[in-house]
Amino acid sequence: MTRTPKFLMLSLAATLASTAALAVSAPSATADPFCGGTGSGGSSGFGSTGGAGNPIPWLNGQDGRLPNLKGKTQAIEHVTGLNGPNDTARRFNVVGTDLGIMWDNGAGQVLTAFGDTTGLSQAPLCEGLVGDWRSNVLFRSSDRDLGDGMSIDSSPLDRPNHSKEFLPSKKIPGVEHTVIPTTGISVNGVQYINYMSIRSWAAPGEWVTNYSQIATSTDNGETWTPRPESVRLNVLDDALSLANLPATGNQNFQMGAFVKHDGFIYNFGTPSGRSGQARLSRTPEASILNVAGYEYWDGHGWVVGNPAVAVPVLDGSVSELSVQYSAYLGKFIALYSNESNALIMRTAPVLTGPWSTPETLISSATVPGLYGAYMHPWSEGENLYFLATTWSDYNVMMMRTKLSR
């Protein structure tokens, strides 16, 4: 694969120079010269744990290096940020971001959706160096040689060298703070992404959603259309709970993990935050938007149209989950973060389980502030590639673990 030569980190001088250059060259049409705010909503209150992280090495107290891991799991490359060869700051004004949900678009590319994203500020005297908050951005990659990382081909833009927010959010705390993608899949050339509307951040690792919903794209991610027939209202379940009435069960499907298998789209659902368990639903591929017709696993069989009957299939604290089949193992693999920010792997012969005992691939003591575990759909053989985020650097890295039969 043709790539920019790798480097471990930028010097502080080089970082500041690139920051200044991009800040000066960035369009300023939406910036208020009197610091009254920017069109992008600033940079406060982002990230899947809430609050603002500084993604610039050294200025954030970190040296920007990849974690030096021992054993079967290794950090391969920064995919985003100033310390990675994809040059996302210059090409897309993506200096900091998280998550990285990947799926095969069915046309020779992997689409990767990221969460709250920051770039170099258009108004550094007002905001500081980091600003340009977008609730989400999308990258495309055709790279199949993952042994040295994942190169980025393109991104939907709203102006030159600026990745656009492809799912807009109100950016009003307590109403809708942000909109975060949680899983994606392609069916018959149409891209589907499930996302959550976050009303507010709570304690670290906890948040409250308004709803989850699916959006569709027929132009490879350039534009997206929210589909109201797919909405799952968490605010309704909150109200029912306050009234001591039975919840609908949709509160358990605020985050998702799509899996295509045997003509069905399976969706593992988890509630808001990192302390819930994962439940399972499914629908024929052609009916992915018809949430009212989904079937739910109740521990014995499939029940149509009643998410309240769904029982946990992955116990413990499960969040930021991805699931896919491994031909090498002959089993399904689940990767996720738990409430302690450890990265967990489990396997099962069928999607309904039973799932294996949790195996900790990376503990929070080994890599503090690690979250997200999104598998690359083109992983083959014993090498399982995935994306994860470190909160301290607020950037995404490619990682690899060796599978054992």
mmCIF file with all atom_site columns, C-alpha atoms in Angstrom, residues 232 248-250 253 267 279-283 290-311 352:
data_model
loop_
_atom_site.group_PDB
_atom_site.id
_atom_site.type_symbol
_atom_site.label_atom_id
_atom_site.label_alt_id
_atom_site.label_comp_id
_atom_site.label_asym_id
_atom_site.label_entity_id
_atom_site.label_seq_id
_atom_site.pdbx_PDB_ins_code
_atom_site.Cartn_x
_atom_site.Cartn_y
_atom_site.Cartn_z
_atom_site.occupancy
_atom_site.B_iso_or_equiv
_atom_site.pdbx_formal_charge
_atom_site.auth_seq_id
_atom_site.auth_comp_id
_atom_site.auth_asym_id
_atom_site.auth_atom_id
_atom_site.pdbx_PDB_model_num
ATOM 1  C CA . ARG A 1 232 ? -36.741 4.213   19.515 1.00 0.00 ? 232 ARG A CA 1
ATOM 2  C CA . THR A 1 248 ? -41.508 -0.276  26.186 1.00 0.00 ? 248 THR A CA 1
ATOM 3  C CA . GLY A 1 249 ? -38.076 -1.881  26.215 1.00 0.00 ? 249 GLY A CA 1
ATOM 4  C CA . ASN A 1 250 ? -36.676 0.592   23.698 1.00 0.00 ? 250 ASN A CA 1
ATOM 5  C CA . PHE A 1 253 ? -31.701 -0.421  22.298 1.00 0.00 ? 253 PHE A CA 1
ATOM 6  C CA . ASN A 1 267 ? -29.000 -5.821  16.164 1.00 0.00 ? 267 ASN A CA 1
ATOM 7  C CA . ARG A 1 279 ? -29.964 -7.739  24.182 1.00 0.00 ? 279 ARG A CA 1
ATOM 8  C CA . LEU A 1 280 ? -30.696 -9.050  20.705 1.00 0.00 ? 280 LEU A CA 1
ATOM 9  C CA . SER A 1 281 ? -33.210 -8.275  17.976 1.00 0.00 ? 281 SER A CA 1
ATOM 10 C CA . ARG A 1 282 ? -33.445 -9.198  14.306 1.00 0.00 ? 282 ARG A CA 1
ATOM 11 C CA . THR A 1 283 ? -35.349 -8.412  11.134 1.00 0.00 ? 283 THR A CA 1
ATOM 12 C CA . ASN A 1 290 ? -39.437 -1.262  10.186 1.00 0.00 ? 290 ASN A CA 1
ATOM 13 C CA . VAL A 1 291 ? -38.587 -1.277  13.884 1.00 0.00 ? 291 VAL A CA 1
ATOM 14 C CA . ALA A 1 292 ? -42.201 -2.170  14.746 1.00 0.00 ? 292 ALA A CA 1
ATOM 15 C CA . GLY A 1 293 ? -41.708 -5.530  13.049 1.00 0.00 ? 293 GLY A CA 1
ATOM 16 C CA . TYR A 1 294 ? -38.429 -6.540  14.709 1.00 0.00 ? 294 TYR A CA 1
ATOM 17 C CA . GLU A 1 295 ? -38.213 -9.844  16.574 1.00 0.00 ? 295 GLU A CA 1
ATOM 18 C CA . TYR A 1 296 ? -36.639 -10.053 20.042 1.00 0.00 ? 296 TYR A CA 1
ATOM 19 C CA . TRP A 1 297 ? -34.849 -12.952 21.701 1.00 0.00 ? 297 TRP A CA 1
ATOM 20 C CA . ASP A 1 298 ? -36.611 -13.800 24.977 1.00 0.00 ? 298 ASP A CA 1
ATOM 21 C CA . GLY A 1 299 ? -34.261 -16.611 25.971 1.00 0.00 ? 299 GLY A CA 1
ATOM 22 C CA . HIS A 1 300 ? -36.336 -19.327 24.309 1.00 0.00 ? 300 HIS A CA 1
ATOM 23 C CA . GLY A 1 301 ? -37.399 -17.977 20.933 1.00 0.00 ? 301 GLY A CA 1
ATOM 24 C CA . TRP A 1 302 ? -38.169 -14.889 18.856 1.00 0.00 ? 302 TRP A CA 1
ATOM 25 C CA . VAL A 1 303 ? -41.061 -12.588 19.801 1.00 0.00 ? 303 VAL A CA 1
ATOM 26 C CA . VAL A 1 304 ? -42.337 -10.028 17.284 1.00 0.00 ? 304 VAL A CA 1
ATOM 27 C CA . GLY A 1 305 ? -42.809 -6.377  18.115 1.00 0.00 ? 305 GLY A CA 1
ATOM 28 C CA . ASN A 1 306 ? -42.125 -6.349  21.857 1.00 0.00 ? 306 ASN A CA 1
ATOM 29 C CA . PRO A 1 307 ? -38.642 -5.145  22.859 1.00 0.00 ? 307 PRO A CA 1
ATOM 30 C CA . ALA A 1 308 ? -39.597 -5.420  26.545 1.00 0.00 ? 308 ALA A CA 1
ATOM 31 C CA . VAL A 1 309 ? -39.302 -9.230  26.373 1.00 0.00 ? 309 VAL A CA 1
ATOM 32 C CA . ALA A 1 310 ? -35.668 -9.169  25.222 1.00 0.00 ? 310 ALA A CA 1
ATOM 33 C CA . VAL A 1 311 ? -33.322 -10.789 27.744 1.00 0.00 ? 311 VAL A CA 1
ATOM 34 C CA . THR A 1 352 ? -28.025 -15.923 20.830 1.00 0.00 ? 352 THR A CA 1
#
